[in-house]
Short mmCIF file of C-alpha atoms in Angstrom, two decimals:
data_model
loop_
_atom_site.label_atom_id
_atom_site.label_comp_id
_atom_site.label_asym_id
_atom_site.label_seq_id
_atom_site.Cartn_x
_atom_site.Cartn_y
_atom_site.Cartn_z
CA UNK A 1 0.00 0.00 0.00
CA UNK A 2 1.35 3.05 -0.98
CA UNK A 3 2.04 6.17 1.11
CA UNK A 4 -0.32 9.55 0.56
CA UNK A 5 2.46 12.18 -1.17
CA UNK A 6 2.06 15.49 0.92
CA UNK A 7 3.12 17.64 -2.52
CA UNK A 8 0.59 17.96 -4.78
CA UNK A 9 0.70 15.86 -7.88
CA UNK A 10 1.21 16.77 -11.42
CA UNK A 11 -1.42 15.34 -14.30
CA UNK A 12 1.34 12.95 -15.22
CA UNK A 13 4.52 13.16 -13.05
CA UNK A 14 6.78 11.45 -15.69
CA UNK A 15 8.68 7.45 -15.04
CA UNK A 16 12.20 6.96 -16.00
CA UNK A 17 12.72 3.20 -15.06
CA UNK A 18 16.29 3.76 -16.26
CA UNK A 19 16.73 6.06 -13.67
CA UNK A 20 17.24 5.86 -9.80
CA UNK A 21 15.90 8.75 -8.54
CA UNK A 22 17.83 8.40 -5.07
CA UNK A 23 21.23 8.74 -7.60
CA UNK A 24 20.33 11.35 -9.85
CA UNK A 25 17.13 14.64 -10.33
CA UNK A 26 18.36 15.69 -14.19
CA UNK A 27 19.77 12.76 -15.51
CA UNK A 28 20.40 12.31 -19.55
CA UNK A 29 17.04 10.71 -19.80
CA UNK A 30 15.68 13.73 -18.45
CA UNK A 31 16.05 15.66 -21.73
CA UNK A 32 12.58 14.10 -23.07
CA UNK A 33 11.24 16.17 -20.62
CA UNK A 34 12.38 19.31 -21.79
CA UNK A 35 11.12 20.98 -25.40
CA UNK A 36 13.85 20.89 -28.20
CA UNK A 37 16.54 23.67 -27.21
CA UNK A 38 15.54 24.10 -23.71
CA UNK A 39 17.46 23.39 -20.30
CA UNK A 40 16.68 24.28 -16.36
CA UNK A 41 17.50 27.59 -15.99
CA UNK A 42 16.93 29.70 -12.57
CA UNK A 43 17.42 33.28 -11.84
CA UNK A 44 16.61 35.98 -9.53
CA UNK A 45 18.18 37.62 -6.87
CA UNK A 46 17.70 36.83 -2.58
CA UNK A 47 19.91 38.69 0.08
CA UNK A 48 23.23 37.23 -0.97
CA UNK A 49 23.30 39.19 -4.06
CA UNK A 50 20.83 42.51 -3.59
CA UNK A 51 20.74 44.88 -0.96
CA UNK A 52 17.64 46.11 0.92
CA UNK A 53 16.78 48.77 -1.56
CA UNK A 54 16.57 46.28 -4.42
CA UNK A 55 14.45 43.77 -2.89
CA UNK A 56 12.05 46.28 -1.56
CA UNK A 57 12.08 48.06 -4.84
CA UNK A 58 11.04 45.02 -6.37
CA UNK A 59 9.14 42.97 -4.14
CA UNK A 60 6.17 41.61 -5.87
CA UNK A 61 2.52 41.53 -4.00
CA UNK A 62 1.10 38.54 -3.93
CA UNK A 63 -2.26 39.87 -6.65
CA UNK A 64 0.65 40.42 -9.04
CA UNK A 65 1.67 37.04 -8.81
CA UNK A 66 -0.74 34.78 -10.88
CA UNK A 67 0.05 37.63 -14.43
CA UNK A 68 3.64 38.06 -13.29
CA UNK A 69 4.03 34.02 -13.88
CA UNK A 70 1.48 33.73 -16.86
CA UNK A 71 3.37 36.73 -18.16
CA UNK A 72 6.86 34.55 -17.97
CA UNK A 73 5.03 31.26 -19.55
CA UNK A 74 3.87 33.41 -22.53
CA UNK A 75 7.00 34.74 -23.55
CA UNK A 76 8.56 32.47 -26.87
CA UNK A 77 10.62 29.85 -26.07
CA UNK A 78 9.69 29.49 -22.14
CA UNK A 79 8.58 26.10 -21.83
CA UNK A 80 7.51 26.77 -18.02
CA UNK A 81 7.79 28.91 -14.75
CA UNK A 82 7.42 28.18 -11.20
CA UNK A 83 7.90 31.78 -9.86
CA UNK A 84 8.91 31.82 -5.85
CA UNK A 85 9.24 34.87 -3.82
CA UNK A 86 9.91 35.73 -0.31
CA UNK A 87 10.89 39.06 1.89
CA UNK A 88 14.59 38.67 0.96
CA UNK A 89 14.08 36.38 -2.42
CA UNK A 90 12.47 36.19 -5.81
CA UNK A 91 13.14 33.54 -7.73
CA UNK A 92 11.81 32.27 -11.30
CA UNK A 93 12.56 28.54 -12.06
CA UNK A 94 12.43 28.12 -15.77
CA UNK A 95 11.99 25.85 -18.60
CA UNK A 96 13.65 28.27 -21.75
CA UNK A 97 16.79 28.32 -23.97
CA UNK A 98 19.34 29.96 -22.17
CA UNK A 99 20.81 31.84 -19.32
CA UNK A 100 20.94 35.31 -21.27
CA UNK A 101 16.96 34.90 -22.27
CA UNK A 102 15.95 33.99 -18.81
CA UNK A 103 18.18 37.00 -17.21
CA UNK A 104 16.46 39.58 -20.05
CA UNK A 105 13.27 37.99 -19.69
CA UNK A 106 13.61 38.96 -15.45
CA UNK A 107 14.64 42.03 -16.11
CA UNK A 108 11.85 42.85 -18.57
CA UNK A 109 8.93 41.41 -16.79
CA UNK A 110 10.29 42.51 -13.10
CA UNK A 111 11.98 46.34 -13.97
CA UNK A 112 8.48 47.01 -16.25
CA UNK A 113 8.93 50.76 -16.49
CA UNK A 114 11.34 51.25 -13.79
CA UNK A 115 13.74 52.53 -16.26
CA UNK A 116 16.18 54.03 -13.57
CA UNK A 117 16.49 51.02 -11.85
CA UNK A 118 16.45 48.16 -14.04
CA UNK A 119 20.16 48.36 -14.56
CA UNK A 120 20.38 47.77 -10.48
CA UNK A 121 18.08 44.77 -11.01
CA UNK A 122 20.46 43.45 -13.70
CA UNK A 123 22.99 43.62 -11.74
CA UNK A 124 22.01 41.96 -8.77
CA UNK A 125 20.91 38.62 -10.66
CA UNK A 126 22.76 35.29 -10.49
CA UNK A 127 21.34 32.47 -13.09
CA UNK A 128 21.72 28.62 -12.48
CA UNK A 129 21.40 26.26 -14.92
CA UNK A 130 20.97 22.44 -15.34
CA UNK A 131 22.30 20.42 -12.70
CA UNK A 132 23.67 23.60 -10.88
CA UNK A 133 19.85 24.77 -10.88
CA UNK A 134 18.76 21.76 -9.25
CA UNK A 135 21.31 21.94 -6.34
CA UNK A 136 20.16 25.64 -5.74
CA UNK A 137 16.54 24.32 -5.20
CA UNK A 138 17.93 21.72 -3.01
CA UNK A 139 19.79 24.40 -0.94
CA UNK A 140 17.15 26.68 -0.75
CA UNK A 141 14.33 24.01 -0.06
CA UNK A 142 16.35 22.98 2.94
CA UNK A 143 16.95 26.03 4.57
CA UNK A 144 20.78 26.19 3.47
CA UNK A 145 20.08 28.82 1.65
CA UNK A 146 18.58 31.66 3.83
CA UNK A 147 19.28 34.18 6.43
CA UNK A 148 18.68 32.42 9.18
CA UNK A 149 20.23 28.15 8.44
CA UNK A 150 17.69 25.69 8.45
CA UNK A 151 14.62 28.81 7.52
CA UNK A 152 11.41 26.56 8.87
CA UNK A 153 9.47 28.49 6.47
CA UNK A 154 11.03 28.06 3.29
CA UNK A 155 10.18 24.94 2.47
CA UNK A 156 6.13 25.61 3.02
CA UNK A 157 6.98 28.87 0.85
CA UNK A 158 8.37 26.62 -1.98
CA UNK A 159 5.08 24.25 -1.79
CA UNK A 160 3.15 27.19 -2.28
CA UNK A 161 4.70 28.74 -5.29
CA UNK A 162 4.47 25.16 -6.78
CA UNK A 163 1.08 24.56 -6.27
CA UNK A 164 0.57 28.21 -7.75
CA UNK A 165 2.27 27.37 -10.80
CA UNK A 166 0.39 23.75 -10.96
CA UNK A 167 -2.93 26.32 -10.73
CA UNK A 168 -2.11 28.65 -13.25
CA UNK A 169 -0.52 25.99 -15.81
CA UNK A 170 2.65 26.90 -16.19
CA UNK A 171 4.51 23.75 -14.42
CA UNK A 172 6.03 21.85 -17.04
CA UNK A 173 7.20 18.17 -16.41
CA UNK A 174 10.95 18.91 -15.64
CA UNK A 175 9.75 21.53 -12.91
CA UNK A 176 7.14 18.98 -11.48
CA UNK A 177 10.28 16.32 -11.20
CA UNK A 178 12.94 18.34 -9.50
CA UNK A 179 10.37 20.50 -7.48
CA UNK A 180 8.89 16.92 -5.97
CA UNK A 181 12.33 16.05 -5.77
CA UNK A 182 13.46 19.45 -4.26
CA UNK A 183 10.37 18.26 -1.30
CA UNK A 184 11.48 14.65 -1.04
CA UNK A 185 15.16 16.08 0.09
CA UNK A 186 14.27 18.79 1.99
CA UNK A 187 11.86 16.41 4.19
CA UNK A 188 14.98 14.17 4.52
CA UNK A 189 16.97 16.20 5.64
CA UNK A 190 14.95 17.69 8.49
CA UNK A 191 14.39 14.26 9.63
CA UNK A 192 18.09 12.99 9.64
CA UNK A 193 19.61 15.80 10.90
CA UNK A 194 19.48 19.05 13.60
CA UNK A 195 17.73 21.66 10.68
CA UNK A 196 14.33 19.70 12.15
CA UNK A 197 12.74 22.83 14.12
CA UNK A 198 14.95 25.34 12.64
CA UNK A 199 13.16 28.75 13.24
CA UNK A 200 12.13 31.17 10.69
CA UNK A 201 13.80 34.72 10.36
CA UNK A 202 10.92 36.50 12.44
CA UNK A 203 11.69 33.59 15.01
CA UNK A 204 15.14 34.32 15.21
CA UNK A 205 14.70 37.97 15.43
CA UNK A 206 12.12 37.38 18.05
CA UNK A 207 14.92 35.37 20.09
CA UNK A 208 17.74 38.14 19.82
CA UNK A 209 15.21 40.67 20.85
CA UNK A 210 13.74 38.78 24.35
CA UNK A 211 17.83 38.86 25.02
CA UNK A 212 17.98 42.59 24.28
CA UNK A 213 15.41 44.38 25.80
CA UNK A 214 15.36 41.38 28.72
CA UNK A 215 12.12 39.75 27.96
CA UNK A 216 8.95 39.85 26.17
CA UNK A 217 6.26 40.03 28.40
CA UNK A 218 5.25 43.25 29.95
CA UNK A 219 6.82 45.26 27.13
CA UNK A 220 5.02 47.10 24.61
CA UNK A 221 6.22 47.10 21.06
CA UNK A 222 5.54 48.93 17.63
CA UNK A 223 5.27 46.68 14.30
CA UNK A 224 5.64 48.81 11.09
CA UNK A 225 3.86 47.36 7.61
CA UNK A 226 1.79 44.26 7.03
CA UNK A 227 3.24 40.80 5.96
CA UNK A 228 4.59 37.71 7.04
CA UNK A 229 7.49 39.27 8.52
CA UNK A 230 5.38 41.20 10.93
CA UNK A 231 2.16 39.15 10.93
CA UNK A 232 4.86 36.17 12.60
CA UNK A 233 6.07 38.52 14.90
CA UNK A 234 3.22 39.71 16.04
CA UNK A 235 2.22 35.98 17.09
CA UNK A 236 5.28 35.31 18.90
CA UNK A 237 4.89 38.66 20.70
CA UNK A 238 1.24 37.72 21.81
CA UNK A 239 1.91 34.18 22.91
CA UNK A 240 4.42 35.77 25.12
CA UNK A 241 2.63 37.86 26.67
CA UNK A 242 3.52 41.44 25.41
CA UNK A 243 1.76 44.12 27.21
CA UNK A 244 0.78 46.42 24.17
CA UNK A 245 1.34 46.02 20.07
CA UNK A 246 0.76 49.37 18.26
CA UNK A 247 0.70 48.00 13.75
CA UNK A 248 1.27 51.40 11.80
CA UNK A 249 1.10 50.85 8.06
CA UNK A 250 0.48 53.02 5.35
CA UNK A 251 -2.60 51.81 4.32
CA UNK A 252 -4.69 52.19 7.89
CA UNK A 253 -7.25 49.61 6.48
CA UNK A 254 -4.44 46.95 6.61
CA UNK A 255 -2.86 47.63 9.39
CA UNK A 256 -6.31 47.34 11.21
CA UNK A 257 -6.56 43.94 9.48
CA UNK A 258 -3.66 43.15 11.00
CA UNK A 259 -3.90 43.74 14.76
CA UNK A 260 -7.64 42.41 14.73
CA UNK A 261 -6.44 39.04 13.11
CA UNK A 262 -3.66 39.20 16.29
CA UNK A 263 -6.24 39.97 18.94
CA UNK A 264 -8.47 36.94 17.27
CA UNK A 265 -5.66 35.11 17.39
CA UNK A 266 -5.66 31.11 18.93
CA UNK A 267 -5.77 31.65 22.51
CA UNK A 268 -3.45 28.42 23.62
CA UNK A 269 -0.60 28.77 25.07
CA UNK A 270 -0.96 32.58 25.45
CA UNK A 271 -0.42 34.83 28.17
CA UNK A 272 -2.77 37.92 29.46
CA UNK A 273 -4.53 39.43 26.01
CA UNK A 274 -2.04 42.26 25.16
CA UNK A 275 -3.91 45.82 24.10
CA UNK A 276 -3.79 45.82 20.47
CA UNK A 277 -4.36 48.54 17.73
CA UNK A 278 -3.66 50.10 14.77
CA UNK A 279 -2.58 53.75 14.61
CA UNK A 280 -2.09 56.14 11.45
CA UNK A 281 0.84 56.48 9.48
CA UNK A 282 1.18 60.50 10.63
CA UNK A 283 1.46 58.71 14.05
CA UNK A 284 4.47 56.45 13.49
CA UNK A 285 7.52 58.91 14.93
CA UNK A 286 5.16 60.03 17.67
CA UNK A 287 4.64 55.84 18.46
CA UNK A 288 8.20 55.02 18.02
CA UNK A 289 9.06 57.05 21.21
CA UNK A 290 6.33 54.95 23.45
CA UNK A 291 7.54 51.73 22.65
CA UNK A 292 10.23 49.06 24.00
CA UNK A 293 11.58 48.01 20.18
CA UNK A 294 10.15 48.78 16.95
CA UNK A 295 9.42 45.32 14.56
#
């Protein structure tokens, strides 16, 4: 009886009986699996190669993200896209001809009309093919790759943008073998070795902070903007028992959002309810002198 795969499946993962797939994820009889012309390429840029500036500048919101990897399918000679992004990554995983196409084709789709900085985009890609793309995915899907070693959160991030592709059609059958592969490892890994339980970046900044300002509980604390980032943090600062969490954003709506998802929050494991709100942009200097730390 066979095991229920956690990944979702393709509409027809493809057999090589020729090939172990314990040995080898792009073996020579892989190349049926790829259109005439085409290899693995992937490129991007993640907080190795791009400063804050850069990845802020173009960060990509998660509405843009079903066109933005259409957009990338569409173009001639792209075969397929599986488009992941994170706070300090954004990453396309493509099925096309060669490195110099897939590097024009991110800097196209990506820059749009950002003339001005489009040359600082280009120059803050790197671009993986073949085998040397696979063993990126492998890094990155096991949290080798990120700020913080053994990034808990990766690897559900890397599902996602997977199953997105699988839902907007543009997963071709060389990107559904190495991504299940890509899953397969990472899971192995976490069980054979200390990475299991490895906490995410808002985890670890969580940590460093308890040790700087001597705890978390009783303290009140200001989170600027709305995502993961802050939406984690803001978990972690409830379950232990933070006095007060101001959320300033720039869009009010959001921020609201926000801090009534926290105060609706799972109530296990959690301290006294902490007082929080939103406040206005105009109000974020004033806030920043009432608070502990600043998130």
């Amino acid at each position: 009886m066979h095991s229920k795969r956690q990944q979702p499946e393709p509409p027809h993962e493809p057999r090589h009986p020729s090939v172990d797939p314990e040995i080898s994820v792009y073996a020579e009889s892989d190349i049926e699996l790829l259109a005439p012309g085409n290899k693995l390429v992937v490129v991007g840029y993640n907080h190795r190669t791009a400063d804050l500036s850069v990845r802020s500048r173009f960060a990509i919101a998660s509405e843009d993200l079903p066109h933005l990897t259409r957009n990338f399918k569409q173009l001639p000679g792209v075969g397929g896209c599986v488009l992941l992004t994170t706070c300090n990554r954004v990453e396309a995983y493509l099925e096309i001809r060669s490195e110099a196409e897939a590097e024009a084709a991110f800097v196209e789709l990506l820059g749009g009309h950002d003339l001005t900085g489009r040359d600082a985009l280009a120059r803050t890609l790197f671009c993986r093919s073949d085998t040397t793309a696979v063993k990126h995915l492998l890094r990155v899907t096991a949290g080798l790759d990120s700020m913080v070693m053994g990034d808990a959160q990766i690897l559900g991030q890397a599902r996602q943008a997977y199953r997105d592709a699988c839902a907007f059609g543009t997963a071709s059958p060389i990107l559904h073998k190495v991504f299940h592969h890509a899953f397969r490892c990472a899971k192995q890994i976490r069980t054979d070795t200390e990475l299991d339980g490895a906490q995410s970046v808002a985890g670890a900044a969580m940590a460093l902070l308890a040790q700087t300002v001597g705890g978390l509980r009783g303290r009140r604390f200001l989170l600027v903007g709305v995502n993961e980032m802050t939406r984690t943090a803001g978990r972690r600062l409830v379950k232990a028992g933070a006095a007060r969490i101001d959320v300033c954003n720039r869009t009010y709506e959001r921020g609201r959002e926000l801090a009534d998802g926290l105060a609706k929050g799972p109530t296990a494991g959690r301290a006294a309810a902490p007082n929080i709100e939103a406040i206005p942009w105009a109000q974020l200097m004033e806030a920043v002198g009432q608070v502990d730390a600043v998130i």
